Short mmCIF file of C-alpha atoms in Angstrom, two decimals:
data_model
loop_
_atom_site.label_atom_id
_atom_site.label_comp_id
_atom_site.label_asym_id
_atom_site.label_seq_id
_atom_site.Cartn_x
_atom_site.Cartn_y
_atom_site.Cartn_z
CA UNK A 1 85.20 97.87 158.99
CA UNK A 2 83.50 100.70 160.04
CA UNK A 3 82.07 101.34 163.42
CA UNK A 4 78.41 102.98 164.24
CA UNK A 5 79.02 105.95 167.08
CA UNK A 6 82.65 106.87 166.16
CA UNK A 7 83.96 106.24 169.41
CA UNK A 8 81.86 103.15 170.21
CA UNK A 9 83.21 99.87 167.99
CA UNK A 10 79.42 99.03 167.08
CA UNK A 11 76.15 100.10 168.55
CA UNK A 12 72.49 98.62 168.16
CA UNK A 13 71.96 99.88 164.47
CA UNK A 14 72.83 97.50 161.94
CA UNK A 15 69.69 97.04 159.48
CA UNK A 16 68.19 94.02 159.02
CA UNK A 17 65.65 94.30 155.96
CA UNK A 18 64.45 91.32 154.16
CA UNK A 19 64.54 90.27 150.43
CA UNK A 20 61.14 91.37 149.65
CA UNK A 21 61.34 94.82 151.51
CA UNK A 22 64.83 95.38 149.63
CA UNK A 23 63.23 94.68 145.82
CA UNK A 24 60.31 97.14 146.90
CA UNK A 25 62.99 99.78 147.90
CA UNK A 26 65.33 99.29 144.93
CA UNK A 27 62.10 99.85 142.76
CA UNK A 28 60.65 102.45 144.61
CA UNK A 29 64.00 104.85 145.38
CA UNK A 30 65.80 103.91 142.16
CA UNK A 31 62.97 103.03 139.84
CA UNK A 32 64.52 99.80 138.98
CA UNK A 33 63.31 96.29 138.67
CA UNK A 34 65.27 93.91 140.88
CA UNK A 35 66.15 90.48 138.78
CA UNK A 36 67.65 88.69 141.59
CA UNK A 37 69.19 89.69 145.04
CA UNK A 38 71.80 88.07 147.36
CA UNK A 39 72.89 89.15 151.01
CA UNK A 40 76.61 90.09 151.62
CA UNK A 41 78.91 90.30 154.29
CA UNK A 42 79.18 93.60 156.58
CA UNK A 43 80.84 94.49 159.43
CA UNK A 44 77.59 96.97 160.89
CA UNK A 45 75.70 98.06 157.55
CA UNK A 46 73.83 95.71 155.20
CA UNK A 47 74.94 95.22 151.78
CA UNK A 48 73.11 93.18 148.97
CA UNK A 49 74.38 92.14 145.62
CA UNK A 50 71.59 93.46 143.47
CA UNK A 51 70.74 92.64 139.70
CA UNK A 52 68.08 94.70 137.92
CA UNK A 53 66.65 94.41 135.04
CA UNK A 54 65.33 98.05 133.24
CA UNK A 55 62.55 95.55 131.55
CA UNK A 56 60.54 92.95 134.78
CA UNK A 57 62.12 89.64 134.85
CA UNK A 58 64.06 89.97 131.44
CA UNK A 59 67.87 89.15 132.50
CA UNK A 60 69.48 90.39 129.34
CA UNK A 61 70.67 93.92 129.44
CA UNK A 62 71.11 93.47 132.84
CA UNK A 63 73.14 95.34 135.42
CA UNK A 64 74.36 94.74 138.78
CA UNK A 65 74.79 96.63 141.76
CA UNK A 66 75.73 96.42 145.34
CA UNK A 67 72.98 98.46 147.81
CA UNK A 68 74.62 99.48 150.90
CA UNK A 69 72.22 100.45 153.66
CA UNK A 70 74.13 102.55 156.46
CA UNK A 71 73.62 101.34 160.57
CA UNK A 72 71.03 104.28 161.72
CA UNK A 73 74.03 105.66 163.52
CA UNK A 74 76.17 106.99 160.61
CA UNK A 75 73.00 107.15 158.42
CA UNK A 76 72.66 110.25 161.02
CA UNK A 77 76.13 111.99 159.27
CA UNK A 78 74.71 112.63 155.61
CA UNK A 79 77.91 114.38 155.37
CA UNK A 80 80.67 112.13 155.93
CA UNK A 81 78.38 109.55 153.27
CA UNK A 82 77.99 112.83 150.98
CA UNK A 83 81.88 112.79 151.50
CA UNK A 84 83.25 109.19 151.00
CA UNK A 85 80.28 109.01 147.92
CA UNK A 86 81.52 111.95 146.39
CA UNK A 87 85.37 110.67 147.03
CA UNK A 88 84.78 107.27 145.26
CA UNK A 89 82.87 109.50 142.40
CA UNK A 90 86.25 111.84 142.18
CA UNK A 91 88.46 108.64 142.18
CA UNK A 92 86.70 106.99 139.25
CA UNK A 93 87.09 109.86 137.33
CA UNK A 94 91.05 110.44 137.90
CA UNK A 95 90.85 106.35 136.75
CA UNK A 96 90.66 104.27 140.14
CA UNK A 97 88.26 101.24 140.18
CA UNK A 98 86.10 102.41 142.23
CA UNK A 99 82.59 102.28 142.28
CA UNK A 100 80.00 104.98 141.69
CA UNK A 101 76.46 105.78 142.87
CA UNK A 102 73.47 104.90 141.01
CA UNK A 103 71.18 108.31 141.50
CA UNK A 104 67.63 108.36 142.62
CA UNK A 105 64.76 109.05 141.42
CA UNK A 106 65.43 112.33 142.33
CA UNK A 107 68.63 112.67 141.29
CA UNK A 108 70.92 112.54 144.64
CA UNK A 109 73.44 109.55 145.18
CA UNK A 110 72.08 108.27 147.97
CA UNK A 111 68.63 108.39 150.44
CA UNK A 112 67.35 108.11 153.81
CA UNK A 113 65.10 105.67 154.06
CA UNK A 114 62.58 104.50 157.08
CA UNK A 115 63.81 100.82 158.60
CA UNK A 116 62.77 97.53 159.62
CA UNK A 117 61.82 98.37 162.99
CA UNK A 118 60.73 101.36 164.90
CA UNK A 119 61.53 104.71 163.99
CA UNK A 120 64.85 104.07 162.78
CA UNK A 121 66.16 105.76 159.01
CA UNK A 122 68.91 104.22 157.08
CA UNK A 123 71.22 105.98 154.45
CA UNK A 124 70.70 103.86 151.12
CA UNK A 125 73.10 104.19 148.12
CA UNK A 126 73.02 101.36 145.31
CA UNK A 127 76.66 101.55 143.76
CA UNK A 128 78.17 99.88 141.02
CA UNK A 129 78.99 96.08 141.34
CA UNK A 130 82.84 96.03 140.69
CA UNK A 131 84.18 92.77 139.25
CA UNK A 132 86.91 90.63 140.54
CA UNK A 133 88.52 88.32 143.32
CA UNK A 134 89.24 89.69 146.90
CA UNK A 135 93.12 89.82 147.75
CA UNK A 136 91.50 87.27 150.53
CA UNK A 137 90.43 84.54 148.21
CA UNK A 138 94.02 84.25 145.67
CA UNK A 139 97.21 82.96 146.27
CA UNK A 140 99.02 86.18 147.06
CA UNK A 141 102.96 87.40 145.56
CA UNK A 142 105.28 89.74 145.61
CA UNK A 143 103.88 91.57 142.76
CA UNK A 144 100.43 92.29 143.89
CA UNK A 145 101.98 93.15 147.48
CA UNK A 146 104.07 95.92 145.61
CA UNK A 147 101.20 96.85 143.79
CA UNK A 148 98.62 96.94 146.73
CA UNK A 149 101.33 99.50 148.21
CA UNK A 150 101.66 101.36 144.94
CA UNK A 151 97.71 101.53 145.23
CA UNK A 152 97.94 103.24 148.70
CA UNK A 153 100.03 105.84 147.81
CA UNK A 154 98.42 106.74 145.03
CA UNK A 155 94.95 106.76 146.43
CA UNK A 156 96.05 108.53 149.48
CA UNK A 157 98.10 111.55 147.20
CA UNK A 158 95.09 112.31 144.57
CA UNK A 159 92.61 112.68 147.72
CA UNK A 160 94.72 114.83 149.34
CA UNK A 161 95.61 116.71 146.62
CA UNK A 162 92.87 117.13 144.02
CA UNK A 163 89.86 116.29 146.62
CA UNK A 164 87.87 119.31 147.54
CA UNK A 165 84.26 118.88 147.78
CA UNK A 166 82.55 120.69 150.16
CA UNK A 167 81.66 117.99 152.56
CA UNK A 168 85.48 116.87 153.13
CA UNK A 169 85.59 118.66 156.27
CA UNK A 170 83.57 115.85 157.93
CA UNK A 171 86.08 113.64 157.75
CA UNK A 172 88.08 115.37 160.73
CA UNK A 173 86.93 112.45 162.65
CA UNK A 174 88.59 113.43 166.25
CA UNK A 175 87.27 110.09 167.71
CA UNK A 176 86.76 107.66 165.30
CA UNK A 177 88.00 104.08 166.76
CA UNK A 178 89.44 103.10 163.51
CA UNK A 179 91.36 106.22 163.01
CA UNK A 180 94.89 104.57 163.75
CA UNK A 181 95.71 107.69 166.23
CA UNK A 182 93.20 106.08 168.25
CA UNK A 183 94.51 103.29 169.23
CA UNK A 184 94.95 104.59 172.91
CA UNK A 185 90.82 104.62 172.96
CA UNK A 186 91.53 100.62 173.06
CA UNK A 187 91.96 100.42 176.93
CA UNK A 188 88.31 100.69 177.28
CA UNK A 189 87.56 97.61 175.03
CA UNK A 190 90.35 95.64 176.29
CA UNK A 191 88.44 93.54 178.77
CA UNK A 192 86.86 91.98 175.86
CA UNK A 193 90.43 89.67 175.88
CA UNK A 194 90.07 88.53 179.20
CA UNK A 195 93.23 87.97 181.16
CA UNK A 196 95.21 86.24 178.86
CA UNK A 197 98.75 86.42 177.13
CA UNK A 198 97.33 88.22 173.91
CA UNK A 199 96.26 90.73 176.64
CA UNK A 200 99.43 91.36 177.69
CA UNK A 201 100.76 92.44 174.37
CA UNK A 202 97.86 94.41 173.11
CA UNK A 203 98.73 96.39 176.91
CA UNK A 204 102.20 96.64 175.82
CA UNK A 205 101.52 97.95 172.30
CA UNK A 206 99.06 100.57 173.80
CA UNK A 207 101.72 101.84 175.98
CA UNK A 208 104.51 101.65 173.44
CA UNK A 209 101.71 103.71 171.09
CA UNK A 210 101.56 106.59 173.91
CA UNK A 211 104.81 107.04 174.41
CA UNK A 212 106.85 106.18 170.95
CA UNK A 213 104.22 107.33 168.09
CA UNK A 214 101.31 110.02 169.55
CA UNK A 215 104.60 112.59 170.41
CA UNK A 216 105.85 112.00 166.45
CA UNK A 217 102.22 112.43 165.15
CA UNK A 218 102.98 116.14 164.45
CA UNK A 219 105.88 115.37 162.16
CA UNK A 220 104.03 112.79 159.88
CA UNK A 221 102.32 114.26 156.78
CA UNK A 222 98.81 114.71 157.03
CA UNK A 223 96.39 113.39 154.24
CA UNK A 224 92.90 111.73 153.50
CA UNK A 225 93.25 107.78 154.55
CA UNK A 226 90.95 104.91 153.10
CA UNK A 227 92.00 103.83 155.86
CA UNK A 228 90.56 99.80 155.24
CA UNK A 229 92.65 98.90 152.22
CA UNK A 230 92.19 94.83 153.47
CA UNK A 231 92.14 91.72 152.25
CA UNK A 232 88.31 92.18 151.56
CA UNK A 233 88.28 95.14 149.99
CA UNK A 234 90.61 94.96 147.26
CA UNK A 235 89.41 93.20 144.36
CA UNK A 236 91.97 92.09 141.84
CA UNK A 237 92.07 90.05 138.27
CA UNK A 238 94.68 88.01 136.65
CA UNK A 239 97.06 87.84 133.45
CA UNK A 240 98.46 84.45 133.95
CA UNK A 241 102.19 84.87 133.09
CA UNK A 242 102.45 81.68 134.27
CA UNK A 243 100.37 79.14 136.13
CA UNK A 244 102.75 79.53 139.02
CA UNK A 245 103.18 83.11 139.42
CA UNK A 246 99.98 85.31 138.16
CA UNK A 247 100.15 88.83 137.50
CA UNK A 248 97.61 90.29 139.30
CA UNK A 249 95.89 94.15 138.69
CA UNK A 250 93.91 95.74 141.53
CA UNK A 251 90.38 95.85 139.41
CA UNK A 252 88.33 97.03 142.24
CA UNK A 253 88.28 99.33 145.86
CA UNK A 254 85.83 98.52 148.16
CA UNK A 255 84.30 100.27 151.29
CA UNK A 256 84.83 103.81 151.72
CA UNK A 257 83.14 104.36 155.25
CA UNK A 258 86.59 104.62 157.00
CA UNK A 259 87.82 107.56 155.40
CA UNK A 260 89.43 110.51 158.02
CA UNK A 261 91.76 112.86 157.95
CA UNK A 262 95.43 111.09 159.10
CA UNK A 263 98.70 110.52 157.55
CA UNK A 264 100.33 109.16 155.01
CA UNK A 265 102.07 106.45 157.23
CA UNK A 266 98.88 105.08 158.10
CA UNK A 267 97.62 103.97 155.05
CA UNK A 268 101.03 101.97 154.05
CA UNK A 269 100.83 100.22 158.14
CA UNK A 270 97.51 99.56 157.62
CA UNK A 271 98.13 97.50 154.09
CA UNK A 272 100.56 96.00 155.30
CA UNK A 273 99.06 94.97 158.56
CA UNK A 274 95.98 93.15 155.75
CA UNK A 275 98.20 92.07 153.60
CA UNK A 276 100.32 89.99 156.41
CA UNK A 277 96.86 88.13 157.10
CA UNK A 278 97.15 86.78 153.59
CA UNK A 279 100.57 85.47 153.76
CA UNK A 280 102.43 82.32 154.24
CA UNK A 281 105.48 84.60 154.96
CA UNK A 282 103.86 87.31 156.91
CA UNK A 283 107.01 89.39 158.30
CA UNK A 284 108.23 89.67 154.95
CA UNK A 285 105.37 91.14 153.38
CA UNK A 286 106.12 94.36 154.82
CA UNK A 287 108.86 95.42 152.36
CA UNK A 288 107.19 94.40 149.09
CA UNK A 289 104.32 96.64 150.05
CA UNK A 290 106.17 99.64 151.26
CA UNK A 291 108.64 99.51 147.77
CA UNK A 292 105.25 100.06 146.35
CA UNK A 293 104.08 102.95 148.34
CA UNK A 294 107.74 104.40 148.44
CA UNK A 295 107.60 104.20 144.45
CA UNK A 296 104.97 106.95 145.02
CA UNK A 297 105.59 108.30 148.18
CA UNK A 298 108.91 107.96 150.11
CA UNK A 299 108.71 108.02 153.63
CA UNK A 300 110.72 110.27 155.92
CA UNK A 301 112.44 108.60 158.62
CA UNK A 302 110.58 109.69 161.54
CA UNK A 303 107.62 107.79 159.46
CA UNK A 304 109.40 104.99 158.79
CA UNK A 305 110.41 104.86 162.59
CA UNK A 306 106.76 104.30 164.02
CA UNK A 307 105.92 101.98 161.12
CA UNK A 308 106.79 98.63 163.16
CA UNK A 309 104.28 100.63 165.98
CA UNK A 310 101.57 101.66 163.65
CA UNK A 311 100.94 97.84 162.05
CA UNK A 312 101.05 96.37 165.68
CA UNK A 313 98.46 99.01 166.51
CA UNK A 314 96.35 97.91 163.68
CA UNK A 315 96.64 94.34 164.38
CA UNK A 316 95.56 95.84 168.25
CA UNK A 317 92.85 97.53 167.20
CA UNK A 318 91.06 94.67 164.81
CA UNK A 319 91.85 91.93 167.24
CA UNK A 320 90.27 94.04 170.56
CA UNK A 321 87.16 95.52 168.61
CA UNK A 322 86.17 92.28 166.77
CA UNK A 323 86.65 90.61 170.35
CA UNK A 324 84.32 93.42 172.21
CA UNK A 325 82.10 93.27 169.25
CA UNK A 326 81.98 89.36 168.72
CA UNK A 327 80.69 89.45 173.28
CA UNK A 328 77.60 91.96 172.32
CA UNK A 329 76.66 89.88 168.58
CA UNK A 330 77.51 86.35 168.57
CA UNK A 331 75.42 85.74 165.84
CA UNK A 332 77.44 87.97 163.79
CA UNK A 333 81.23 86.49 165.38
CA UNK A 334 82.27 84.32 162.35
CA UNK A 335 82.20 87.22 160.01
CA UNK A 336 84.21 89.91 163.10
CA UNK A 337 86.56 87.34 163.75
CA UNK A 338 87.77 86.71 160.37
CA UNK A 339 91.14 88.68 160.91
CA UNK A 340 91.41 86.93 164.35
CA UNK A 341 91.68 83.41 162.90
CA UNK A 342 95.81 84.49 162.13
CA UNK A 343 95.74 88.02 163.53
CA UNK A 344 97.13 86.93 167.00
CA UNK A 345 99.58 84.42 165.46
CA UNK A 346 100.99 87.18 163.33
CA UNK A 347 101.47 89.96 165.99
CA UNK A 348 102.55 87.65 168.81
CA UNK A 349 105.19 86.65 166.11
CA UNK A 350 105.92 90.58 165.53
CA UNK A 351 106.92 90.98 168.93
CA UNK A 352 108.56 87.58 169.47
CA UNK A 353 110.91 88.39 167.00
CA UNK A 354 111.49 92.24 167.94
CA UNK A 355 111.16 95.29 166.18
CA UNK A 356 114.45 95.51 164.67
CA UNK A 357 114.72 92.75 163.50
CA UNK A 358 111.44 93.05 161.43
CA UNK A 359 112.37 96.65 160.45
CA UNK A 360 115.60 94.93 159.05
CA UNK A 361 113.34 92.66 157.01
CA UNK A 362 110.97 95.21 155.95
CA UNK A 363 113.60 97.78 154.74
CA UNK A 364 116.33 95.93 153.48
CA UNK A 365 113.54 94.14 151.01
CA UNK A 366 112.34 97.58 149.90
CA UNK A 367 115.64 99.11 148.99
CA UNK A 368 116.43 95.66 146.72
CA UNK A 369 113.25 97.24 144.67
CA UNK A 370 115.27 100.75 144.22
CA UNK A 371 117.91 98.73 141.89
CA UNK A 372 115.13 95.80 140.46
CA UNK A 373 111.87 97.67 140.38
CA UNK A 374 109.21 96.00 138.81
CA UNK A 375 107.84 96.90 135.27
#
């Protein structure tokens, strides 16, 4: 979910180009005949599953893409695209499934293009379609839980380690909303909540965030963060061990447009924060995810300390910028309040029941993995 102005949750730039316009720019950029074309779901860009066809209106042989059209306000950082483009590019290669760019005509992965309206110009890359089921729409388990937490360690450690294109150095993203070191910036979208109780504890996290986990951010370890590893944007497919209880593999990573520079920490609070969404046990998911990112990636205490912090500032900051977001674009508030629908529920519960006692939960279910890790 990313945001247009990185300190604003979303400004006026999300594109809205129709079917026909889309065919005549897949044809004319990419020099590829469009077979058929549906709409998809985005939180400010506009995405379209795309199927071409290399001969007109022959289906077999052919392939399918997803175009991604950037808002006008981050199609105004070729940079940071250059950088998350080039980033899925790298993590295909060192064997992630993750999509890459189809090039232009001209041979670059992606290109500005003029808009619907006015003078506007929108950043358009068609990537590879990437099969599979979101995390959102299975029956979730222990096993892909571990495995989702596996995922973000090991996505985190290659980009921080083996990563060094020349446009990473956009991704020092000082304000970015979504950055989870932000989540102080929320007091100026708060209002959006009205005065109720959920206000109260979004208040309370805020403060708890200043004082508990900005003075620690110095002692986490810094690295490249996803930093959106949700529900939505894992794909996944199945070995079915048994009707019951499905094996799942992570077969695809979505959305790369929330890549910074943080830490290690964030990415696990952030999966776990998703993955509690998907849950009909949601303070236990915690420790099957962080076995899987500790099977990579151990944290150090002081980490481990602000974890309880950093997934109640997650929950914070998708809960108040859906909210401000959902007041300025109703007609867009089914798809921003997705998370809400058991977002509150979940970190009302968090705080109901207490940080130690969750922490409890959390680690005493990871350290059962250190003697019965999975296979």
């Amino acid at each position: 979910m990313s945001s247009g102005n990185d300190c604003q949750p979303q400004t006026l730039t999300k594109p809205a180009l129709g079917e026909k316009e889309v065919t005549e720019l897949v044809d004319r950029v990419f020099g590829l005949k469009v077979f058929w074309i549906r709409p998809l779901p985005s939180y400010d860009d506009q995405n379209f599953h795309v199927r071409v066809s290399r001969n007109e209106g022959v289906a077999e042989g052919a392939d399918e893409y997803v175009l991604k059209i950037t808002n006008s306000e981050d199609s105004q950082k070729p940079d940071l695209i250059e950088a998350q483009t080039q980033a899925m590019m790298f993590l295909s290669a060192e064997g992630f499934p993750s999509a890459t760019p189809y090039l232009t005509k001209d041979g670059n992965v992606m290109s500005l293009e003029s808009g619907d309206t006015g003078n506007k110009k929108y950043m358009v890359r068609l990537l590879t379609y990437l099969p599979g089921t979101p995390v959102a729409k299975i029956a979730t388990n222990t096993q892909i839980f571990y495995e989702i937490g596996k995922l973000a360690a090991s996505l985190d450690k290659a980009l921080s380690e083996k990563f060094h294109h020349p446009s990473v150095k956009s991704l020092h993203r000082g304000q970015f909303i979504w950055n989870l070191a932000n989540v102080p910036l929320l007091d100026q979208y708060i209002y959006a909540l009205g005065q109720t109780k959920y206000r109260e504890v979004v208040e309370q996290v805020i403060e708890q965030f200043k004082g508990k986990v900005i003075p620690k951010l110095s002692s986490f370890r810094a690295c490249i963060n996803h930093g959106d590893l949700n529900d939505h944007n894992i794909l996944v497919d199945s070995t079915p061990a048994s009707l019951e209880n499905p094996q799942y593999r992570v077969s695809g990573i979505l959305d790369f447009s929330d890549m910074s520079y943080g830490y290690y920490v964030f990415e696990v609070a952030i999966a776990i924060m998703y993955m509690m969404i998907e849950s009909p046990d949601p303070l236990s998911v915690g420790g099957h995810v962080l076995a899987g990112f500790e099977s990579i990636l151990p944290l150090t205490e002081v980490e481990r300390g602000a974890l309880f912090l950093l997934v109640s500032g997650r929950f914070a900051q998708s809960l108040v910028i859906a909210a401000h977001t959902a007041l300025r674009y109703p007609e867009n508030k089914e798809y921003l309040m997705i998370t809400a629908k058991t977002g509150w529920k979940h970190l009302m519960k968090m705080f109901e029941v207490g940080q130690e006692a969750v922490e409890k939960t959390w680690f005493e279910t990871a350290k059962a993995y250190t003697n019965h890790a999975p296979a």
